[in-house]
């Protein structure tokens, strides 16, 4: 059979399987096993466990559970609340200061956590009730945290950047740096929208209340210190010659666990187990998808589908920007339904050769791809962050959360457009720190 | 009939060219046989290729044999410091009694060799040149292959194990002070941007790695005699090409480093002897201890002039 | 929470007992997985210390932590399944009637169990080969590979048990297909 036609059949059956309610990882295994059985014969199935194991056999992947532990250990303390409260005490004079504080706290927290749901939960637990109490519209309260949480995978460290780095053999250190400025740009865009809609739809009387003395402002600063110390420690380990980027994650995880236990008194075995359980759950979920997506890409390659698609697209004579728009639409749609790591692992081997041959920078593309994945995190049907918010604030309807998040999706689209117009937003920092590439 | 060949290299690498040459020649022979190449790790990860070949799930692979050293410990002799002096010596080794013994081990796993070939490599230093054992004392080194790790540890270096893709970053941040790997890896990972000094393979070299084109034996025997003949003829032609190109690689890598402003130095025969004496007391000794019949095999290899 | 329900009614009937025991096993292996991840963190930090501060060789750490992470993933599979932590997309089930949804659930579960069993069988074979032939990793450390490979058959077998327990839970009416509420 023609590999391209076969590819189309695989695509349709994969979509059907993944939408059938079976877990994403198992679904990928089912599809891979089925096609290998039919086209490569019974013996090809013998290899599945070896391939599964081999896809996980990478030191860089180890940083995923570790960056998740960083986030979830700190998220289980009141550090997130301290963080936005400190920002809030300094920003009360600014109208809508609370939402700005929350978004700022999300960005800072994202610098410690590799995953988005953890960022969302850490800041949202205190941030959302507080914002609603103080007259912010429900949509802004929920939407800003949902969107702010997505920064977890753009601002380093980032689980998706690690996976992209492994799949495409690009430097993870460079990828991390590339996410910094676009992350800050997104924060600013989010803030602009939040301020506008708070000013337009918020409860003006409630919004005006509350002010802090200078004493209160300085009093809270020490509580932010452990936070900054962790970030500084991780940055020093990563760029200071102590450890490789993948090893740094362990330093971060250890620092966060220690800070949570010593400074935030998280020493009770039960509380510690909750942290470990949550990190184990998220890590295993992600790593299972990574291994299964690896088996899936083995199947695609074995049936010569990957190679044929890349070849076919190579023969198409399209404008590179038309190509980029098509790639973005594809990623956006895939991101609606699938968790980020699955999208990256399944599409990177096919997309990357196309992207580079069209003259786009793989580091820059990683940022564009990540923002697409962020959109997926706050859009149905699989918007992990939406469900986190729903868990934190069950009395806000999913519809309100969703509508509140939509404008932030628009901000992300604007960010992608800006990145296309000014690619150096992503590439300037890594080139500065690590030297230009050839 | 279609055979599947897997390797880990890009389509510019000479090892891909060797595979491609065999595929092209076989196709031109018109014996109803074609070879489909899955390059750049697109099918299997580098270290996962030997097992499927030995079990007939994959037909052919071009792979460093020492990757399978955990399954057949004698393969570790195909990446042993100082065992090969230069490319011509390597070619004689490929035709020797020693290689016959290694091929017997392969036959136990239902694997056979189509194309023999060795590639060489050298050392880079972040701050100083590495030519003799004394140069590595106190350095954090990354070596390709466990017998090299044993030898370097014997010279007083500390060993950091990491993937060759991490060498660049580790040297940049100072985690590593030096590394040892193949000429082509040094170039493809752009290590010249981070090194002060390069010791390429030249008149003599320490690091030689045996990277043959392997095939499942049963699959080969199941082909008809015309197909077998075509495959063998193609392999013979590819083997000559492999040797010729392998020699060029080292000079090319030295040129790349020189152009990047890196100091390029050569290892003298005296340095080589010094390393080899060190290896005898470390990696050779360990190998002979660990592998039943290892000493005899080692002697066979050392007997090749 | 379905997990709690199960434990309180664990004494009724063979199916409930099975569900209870499996959920207990899954929790146990989840603990093991968490422990492995924590040890990987510790060992990696130890490695950085040995290399950066003591300037000594690090021989076994890289391999050890990678194998710990892989084993943690495999041992965690069933636990995360028990917590319903594996992301899924229930777009089609939501659109279906309760009756059709049940059929679809049994069908997909059957496929899931089949692929997981295939993994168990060949993983066992792979493990057995490594054990019998005494394969080692090709590093200086040279760890016997059957040790890390053991997590493959065991992890997938526990996942199989948990999937089967989930199936029983729906049969005895303790859980609904896909955990969705009846319309
Ligand atoms: Na982050
Ligand atoms: Na989504």
PDB file of C-alpha atoms and ligand atoms in Angstrom, chain A residues 335-337 375-377 379-383, ligand 2:
ATOM      1  CA  UNK A 335      -3.246  20.714  21.060  1.00  0.00           C
ATOM      2  CA  UNK A 336      -6.999  21.009  21.571  1.00  0.00           C
ATOM      3  CA  UNK A 337      -7.224  17.278  22.027  1.00  0.00           C
ATOM      4  CA  UNK A 375      -3.475  27.326  24.039  1.00  0.00           C
ATOM      5  CA  UNK A 376      -4.421  23.654  24.144  1.00  0.00           C
ATOM      6  CA  UNK A 377      -4.095  23.673  27.913  1.00  0.00           C
ATOM      7  CA  UNK A 379      -9.191  24.995  25.545  1.00  0.00           C
ATOM      8  CA  UNK A 380     -11.639  22.094  25.542  1.00  0.00           C
ATOM      9  CA  UNK A 381     -11.940  19.143  25.453  1.00  0.00           C
ATOM     10  CA  UNK A 382      -8.610  18.356  27.093  1.00  0.00           C
ATOM     11  CA  UNK A 383      -7.666  21.576  28.782  1.00  0.00           C
TER      12      UNK A 383
HETATM   13 NA1  LIG D   2      -7.155  21.365  24.940  1.00  0.00          NA
END
